[in-house]
Amino acid sequence: MIKGKKILLGVTGSIAAYKSIYLVRLLVKAGAEVKVIVTPAAKDFVSTLTLSTLSRNPVMVDLFDEESWSNHVMLGRWADVMIIAPLSCNTLAKMATGQCDNLLLATYLSATCPVVVAPAMDEDMWNHPATKENLRKLESFGNNIIPVEKGDLASGLYGEGRMAEPEQILAYISSNFFLTRPLAGKKAVITAGPTYEPIDPVRFIGNNSSGKMGIAIAKELEQRGAEVTLIIGPTQIDISENGISLVKVKTADEMYTAVTDRFAESDITIMAAAVADYTPVAPAPEKIKKQAEHLTVELVRTKDILKSLGEKKSKGQILVGFALETTNEKQYAMDKLQKKNADMIVLNSLNDTGAGFGYDTNKITIFEKGGQEFNFATKSKKAVAKDIIDTIIRLYYA
Ligand code: CTP
């Protein structure tokens, strides 16, 4: 993991610099050796005394003073990873154009280690074409960008531009650089897709779930080393992934049995399926012929799989549920977390464009058992799967 790794943290002039204090604490707590460089502007936002005390190393600011010269080349070679968090618009522009008027920039230009940046700015600055262009340049240099999140901004406005939370930065670093297959030897069960509840031999009650999100999560779990079983309801998507055991089910009841049978052995269980909440009490054995003007089909509640797993869960097992809401999203998601004894709920809001059934993108908020809430930007389902698995790995190894 991160223990013993050498992390060089660059802090630039942004209100979000207060979060870098907590990031240093998390990194040191995780056993990393941390050195901090601040830009001159960052000193107006955060105390170097706090950063040096927490990092247990002197904070570096200047390329040189009257007596010494900071060896930026060796600093960049010393680090296993360089993180710039927060990354201000100004430093971003300088990095994109190769300017070198402070120690942080000189170290960035000479760094041979991977560089990760976590931008922080107001939404309008974030959306400016110059910012987008500069980020594209950084990406083309091979730098890694942790996208901004949506939330309250320093301007008092609400929107995109918040720096990712320190926990997410730590999870990103751990899973991208220090843990190639962190889930090796772990078993994971994931459900995906809809369920079809038969009314008669040719008709059913179903929903629009495509299964894409669950499939993306299954692939991500497999890439991180887990032994994955994907239990999937009826879907049009072709799933022929090597290394993933596939169990095809139709009804909520079949899904219940398939998951329950594997739960005791499973280290990580993720209920991403859109399971029907009701099923016909007595499906007709033959096709129902049309007769009367009205037809009533009596429905009964299906077994709540997530809830029953939450009741059986033992220490060390991670249980993740999904929530898809149209109103009062946060409250409903928090309620589910508690009622179902889950470790984490992934909320999709149908109010967000690009999120939900059928799209190739998704926008999620993660609610953790400890009460933390993490908002993510709209991303491809593959990138969302990465965020979900990063969070699960952090919880699993906490
Ligand atoms: N789920 C389940 N078993 C069911 C129904 C849903 O395990 N019979 C799981 C889903 O896979 C998802 C979560 O529960 O992880 C969704 O919670 P749920 O309470 O079913 O959400 P809603 O269907 O929106 O329910 P409500 O009407 O109570 O909000």
XYZ file of C-alpha atoms and ligand atoms in Angstrom:
427
model
C 0.000 0.000 0.000
C 1.149 3.549 0.639
C 3.348 2.656 3.622
C 6.954 3.661 3.058
C 6.224 5.487 -0.207
C 7.730 8.893 -0.851
C 5.154 11.550 -1.682
C 5.963 15.058 -2.774
C 2.986 17.341 -2.227
C 2.788 20.668 -4.038
C 0.348 23.221 -2.640
C -0.680 26.272 -4.669
C -2.616 29.438 -3.866
C -6.232 28.417 -3.565
C -8.814 28.420 -0.782
C -8.800 24.633 -1.060
C -5.239 24.681 0.359
C -6.830 24.107 3.783
C -7.639 20.584 2.599
C -3.967 19.887 1.914
C -3.368 19.960 5.674
C -5.732 17.037 6.060
C -4.217 15.327 3.022
C -0.754 15.485 4.632
C -2.219 13.998 7.789
C -3.866 11.152 5.889
C -0.691 10.400 3.925
C 1.498 10.386 7.044
C -1.073 8.267 8.897
C -0.984 5.784 6.019
C 2.792 5.495 6.534
C 4.031 7.656 3.643
C 7.089 9.876 3.824
C 5.836 13.322 2.847
C 7.672 16.428 1.708
C 5.746 19.595 0.930
C 6.516 22.409 -1.488
C 4.293 25.479 -1.468
C 4.135 28.286 -3.999
C 4.612 31.816 -2.628
C 0.854 32.423 -3.112
C -0.050 29.305 -1.116
C 1.530 30.834 2.002
C -1.373 33.291 2.144
C -3.814 30.403 2.430
C -2.083 27.848 4.625
C 0.566 27.938 7.324
C 3.921 26.360 6.474
C 4.357 25.667 10.188
C 1.261 23.454 10.180
C 2.377 21.658 7.030
C 5.933 21.096 8.285
C 4.710 19.880 11.682
C 2.294 17.398 10.139
C 4.646 16.239 7.380
C 7.579 16.050 9.841
C 9.749 17.748 7.221
C 10.617 21.380 6.536
C 8.308 22.961 3.972
C 10.100 24.227 0.880
C 9.150 27.465 -0.844
C 12.078 29.068 -2.637
C 14.339 27.856 -5.378
C 17.213 29.477 -3.530
C 17.962 31.941 -0.780
C 21.154 33.723 0.217
C 22.721 30.587 1.612
C 21.354 27.625 -0.255
C 19.839 26.349 -3.434
C 16.989 23.798 -3.369
C 17.836 20.844 -5.505
C 14.594 20.536 -7.428
C 16.014 17.826 -9.690
C 16.741 15.539 -6.754
C 13.346 16.292 -5.194
C 11.586 15.170 -8.354
C 13.703 12.034 -8.408
C 13.238 11.366 -4.691
C 9.449 11.104 -4.966
C 7.480 8.003 -5.929
C 4.584 10.302 -6.806
C 4.209 14.067 -6.968
C 0.735 15.386 -6.099
C -0.248 18.986 -6.720
C -3.321 19.645 -4.610
C -4.863 22.089 -4.852
C -3.839 23.061 -8.362
C -4.773 26.694 -9.007
C -5.639 28.062 -12.437
C -2.415 30.078 -12.409
C -0.101 27.139 -11.680
C -2.060 25.023 -14.179
C -1.397 27.602 -16.904
C 2.290 27.781 -15.983
C 2.619 23.987 -16.013
C 0.924 23.822 -19.404
C 3.368 26.333 -20.858
C 6.495 25.121 -19.090
C 7.092 28.226 -16.979
C 9.530 27.918 -14.144
C 9.389 30.882 -11.774
C 9.192 29.023 -8.460
C 10.428 25.855 -6.764
C 7.174 23.950 -7.316
C 7.279 24.541 -11.076
C 10.993 23.756 -11.331
C 10.401 20.484 -9.478
C 7.392 19.652 -11.671
C 9.429 20.206 -14.829
C 12.224 17.974 -13.630
C 10.070 15.274 -11.971
C 10.672 11.782 -13.291
C 7.912 10.277 -11.120
C 4.181 10.231 -11.990
C 2.470 13.580 -11.393
C -1.112 13.816 -10.152
C -3.020 17.083 -9.984
C -6.234 17.929 -8.158
C -7.521 21.234 -9.553
C -9.607 23.645 -7.509
C -11.314 26.708 -8.885
C -14.630 28.456 -9.393
C -17.046 26.919 -11.863
C -16.695 29.652 -14.470
C -12.896 29.350 -14.409
C -13.195 25.565 -14.583
C -15.420 25.851 -17.657
C -13.234 28.399 -19.457
C -11.796 27.032 -22.719
C -8.292 28.116 -21.617
C -8.553 25.910 -18.514
C -9.852 22.970 -20.562
C -7.033 23.441 -23.057
C -4.414 23.589 -20.290
C -5.778 20.415 -18.696
C -5.694 18.663 -22.066
C -2.038 19.686 -22.367
C -1.239 18.262 -18.936
C -2.971 15.041 -19.913
C -0.926 14.919 -23.112
C 2.231 15.253 -20.957
C 1.096 12.081 -19.162
C -0.011 13.838 -15.968
C -2.982 12.414 -14.063
C -5.940 14.654 -13.333
C -8.318 14.030 -10.450
C -11.491 15.777 -11.636
C -13.099 18.523 -9.602
C -16.309 17.823 -7.745
C -19.593 19.655 -7.500
C -20.522 21.512 -4.335
C -20.334 24.820 -2.467
C -17.603 27.030 -3.859
C -15.545 29.745 -2.182
C -17.428 32.359 -4.225
C -20.634 31.389 -2.461
C -21.933 29.816 -5.648
C -22.777 26.151 -6.074
C -21.269 24.227 -8.955
C -18.306 22.314 -10.335
C -14.827 23.299 -9.217
C -14.320 21.908 -5.709
C -11.104 20.022 -5.208
C -11.568 16.278 -4.684
C -11.685 15.354 -0.999
C -8.370 14.259 0.588
C -9.778 10.741 1.117
C -10.469 10.460 -2.615
C -6.992 11.733 -3.487
C -5.459 9.149 -1.163
C -7.624 6.399 -2.673
C -6.660 7.502 -6.187
C -2.950 7.471 -5.398
C -3.113 4.108 -3.632
C -5.055 2.323 -6.300
C -3.374 3.865 -9.329
C 0.260 3.719 -8.299
C 0.807 1.458 -5.337
C -1.764 -1.251 -5.641
C -1.927 -2.845 -9.002
C -4.030 -5.792 -7.907
C -5.146 -4.829 -4.401
C -8.083 -7.253 -4.476
C -6.029 -10.321 -5.379
C -7.356 -13.309 -3.443
C -10.624 -11.523 -2.617
C -14.021 -12.704 -3.784
C -16.552 -10.224 -5.124
C -20.187 -10.720 -6.074
C -21.967 -8.093 -8.095
C -25.521 -7.965 -9.403
C -26.524 -5.987 -12.473
C -29.373 -5.379 -14.887
C -33.112 -5.612 -14.346
C -35.234 -8.501 -13.181
C -38.252 -9.724 -15.151
C -41.257 -10.790 -13.104
C -43.562 -13.048 -15.140
C -47.250 -12.227 -15.537
C -47.781 -15.158 -17.897
C -45.428 -17.196 -20.134
C -44.975 -14.276 -22.573
C -45.312 -11.131 -20.464
C -43.409 -9.703 -17.575
C -42.895 -6.652 -15.367
C -39.410 -5.245 -15.936
C -37.518 -1.972 -16.027
C -35.106 -0.062 -18.232
C -31.864 -1.029 -16.509
C -29.238 -1.925 -19.134
C -26.771 -3.504 -16.698
C -23.951 -1.294 -18.076
C -22.956 0.170 -14.705
C -22.802 -3.219 -12.981
C -20.826 -4.722 -15.858
C -18.317 -1.834 -15.712
C -17.919 -2.440 -11.972
C -17.438 -6.183 -12.513
C -14.665 -5.480 -15.051
C -12.990 -3.011 -12.720
C -13.120 -5.497 -9.832
C -11.553 -8.124 -12.058
C -8.781 -5.750 -13.155
C -7.992 -5.045 -9.512
C -7.448 -8.747 -8.934
C -10.765 -9.899 -7.411
C -12.379 -13.234 -8.241
C -15.647 -11.874 -9.614
C -19.101 -13.395 -9.964
C -21.514 -11.270 -11.953
C -25.158 -12.159 -11.357
C -27.101 -10.494 -14.095
C -30.744 -10.121 -15.043
C -31.960 -10.132 -18.660
C -29.889 -7.686 -20.755
C -29.179 -7.018 -24.415
C -25.521 -6.372 -23.683
C -23.038 -8.965 -24.762
C -20.965 -9.956 -21.754
C -18.104 -12.216 -22.571
C -15.447 -11.102 -20.145
C -12.591 -13.399 -19.433
C -12.053 -13.941 -15.748
C -15.616 -13.119 -14.688
C -18.014 -15.909 -13.704
C -21.393 -15.145 -15.127
C -24.671 -16.252 -13.570
C -27.752 -15.357 -15.591
C -31.029 -14.959 -13.727
C -34.470 -13.695 -14.649
C -36.525 -12.995 -11.571
C -35.864 -11.238 -8.262
C -36.321 -14.570 -6.530
C -33.668 -16.260 -8.706
C -31.348 -13.337 -8.031
C -31.988 -13.661 -4.290
C -30.983 -17.334 -4.348
C -27.923 -16.763 -6.555
C -26.581 -13.975 -4.330
C -27.500 -15.527 -1.008
C -25.784 -18.813 -1.908
C -22.503 -16.956 -2.507
C -22.700 -14.309 0.183
C -20.906 -16.049 3.061
C -17.823 -16.506 0.864
C -17.908 -13.020 -0.601
C -15.561 -10.286 0.665
C -17.262 -7.571 -1.356
C -20.890 -7.681 -2.461
C -22.371 -4.979 -4.647
C -26.079 -4.791 -5.401
C -26.145 -2.715 -8.589
C -29.146 -4.540 -10.066
C -32.491 -2.805 -10.463
C -34.401 -5.547 -8.693
C -38.189 -5.461 -9.020
C -39.835 -4.487 -5.758
C -43.057 -6.370 -6.635
C -43.841 -9.570 -8.482
C -47.172 -11.085 -9.603
C -48.619 -13.300 -6.868
C -49.627 -16.043 -9.269
C -48.248 -15.876 -12.817
C -50.769 -17.394 -15.241
C -49.596 -20.800 -16.515
C -50.926 -19.989 -20.014
C -50.965 -16.770 -22.017
C -53.662 -14.436 -20.680
C -56.293 -13.843 -23.397
C -57.921 -10.433 -23.526
C -61.452 -10.476 -22.179
C -62.781 -7.880 -19.748
C -62.114 -4.123 -20.138
C -60.022 -4.085 -16.984
C -57.441 -6.551 -15.792
C -55.948 -6.571 -12.332
C -52.691 -8.319 -11.651
C -52.093 -8.807 -7.960
C -48.528 -8.106 -6.904
C -46.593 -9.024 -3.817
C -43.333 -7.597 -2.476
C -40.162 -9.371 -3.574
C -37.549 -10.299 -1.002
C -35.282 -7.340 -0.295
C -31.949 -8.940 -1.160
C -29.757 -6.084 0.087
C -31.597 -5.946 3.398
C -31.334 -9.659 3.969
C -27.582 -9.561 3.180
C -27.188 -6.656 5.621
C -28.750 -8.825 8.320
C -26.321 -11.686 7.620
C -23.207 -9.574 7.096
C -20.205 -10.411 9.229
C -17.195 -8.313 10.218
C -14.822 -7.593 7.362
C -17.431 -8.040 4.626
C -18.223 -4.981 2.521
C -21.801 -4.533 1.327
C -22.691 -1.872 -1.226
C -26.160 -0.823 -2.357
C -27.398 1.473 -5.093
C -30.148 4.036 -4.974
C -31.884 5.677 -7.881
C -34.070 8.530 -6.779
C -35.991 11.398 -8.315
C -36.764 13.403 -5.163
C -35.297 13.885 -1.700
C -32.282 11.915 -2.918
C -29.861 12.471 -0.078
C -32.317 11.605 2.690
C -33.505 8.438 0.934
C -29.911 7.336 0.295
C -28.951 7.896 3.945
C -32.060 5.989 5.072
C -31.127 3.029 2.847
C -27.607 2.979 4.264
C -29.017 2.552 7.728
C -32.030 0.332 7.083
C -30.056 -2.138 4.972
C -26.916 -2.123 7.123
C -24.804 -1.368 4.037
C -21.283 0.070 4.173
C -21.884 2.358 1.276
C -24.728 3.562 -0.949
C -24.103 4.787 -4.466
C -26.746 7.331 -5.382
C -27.734 8.063 -8.977
C -30.077 10.941 -9.417
C -32.418 10.919 -12.377
C -32.347 14.728 -12.078
C -28.766 14.794 -13.368
C -28.267 14.840 -17.114
C -26.187 11.940 -18.359
C -27.047 9.771 -15.347
C -29.147 6.657 -15.045
C -30.495 3.870 -17.215
C -29.036 3.319 -20.664
C -26.523 6.209 -20.693
C -22.816 5.527 -21.165
C -22.120 8.152 -18.530
C -23.210 8.405 -14.931
C -23.110 10.867 -12.073
C -22.947 9.530 -8.565
C -22.761 10.542 -4.948
C -21.334 8.041 -2.482
C -22.632 7.902 1.079
C -20.471 6.007 3.537
C -21.464 4.365 6.797
C -19.405 6.898 8.763
C -21.628 9.703 7.447
C -19.256 11.017 4.762
C -20.671 12.066 1.423
C -18.649 12.325 -1.792
C -20.015 14.016 -4.923
C -18.480 13.059 -8.238
C -18.687 14.787 -11.618
C -20.438 13.216 -14.640
C -18.064 10.610 -16.084
C -18.023 7.532 -18.292
C -19.410 4.448 -16.535
C -15.889 2.985 -16.661
C -14.491 6.012 -14.772
C -17.410 5.886 -12.318
C -16.659 2.194 -11.720
C -13.072 3.171 -10.898
C -14.267 5.751 -8.337
C -16.590 3.199 -6.745
C -13.877 0.551 -6.508
C -11.313 3.088 -5.209
C -13.746 3.906 -2.411
C -14.483 0.251 -1.677
C -10.765 -0.541 -1.479
C -10.235 2.330 0.931
C -13.101 1.066 3.131
C -11.973 -2.545 2.876
C -8.437 -1.790 4.020
C -9.392 0.925 6.551
N -32.649 -4.241 -3.961
C -32.628 -5.520 -3.452
N -33.734 -6.270 -3.445
C -34.912 -5.800 -3.899
C -34.965 -4.485 -4.403
C -33.814 -3.732 -4.417
O -31.558 -5.958 -3.056
N -35.975 -6.556 -3.883
C -31.414 -3.441 -3.915
C -30.988 -2.818 -5.234
O -30.120 -3.652 -5.945
C -30.278 -1.559 -4.748
C -31.085 -1.164 -3.517
O -31.671 -2.366 -3.054
O -28.965 -1.813 -4.338
C -32.166 -0.206 -3.827
O -32.908 -0.024 -2.664
P -34.489 -0.070 -2.666
O -34.916 0.185 -1.262
O -35.038 -1.226 -3.321
O -34.781 1.157 -3.556
P -36.142 1.459 -4.197
O -36.565 0.372 -5.124
O -35.994 2.791 -4.790
O -37.067 1.382 -2.945
P -37.962 2.469 -2.235
O -39.207 2.438 -3.011
O -38.082 1.920 -0.843
O -37.190 3.742 -2.278
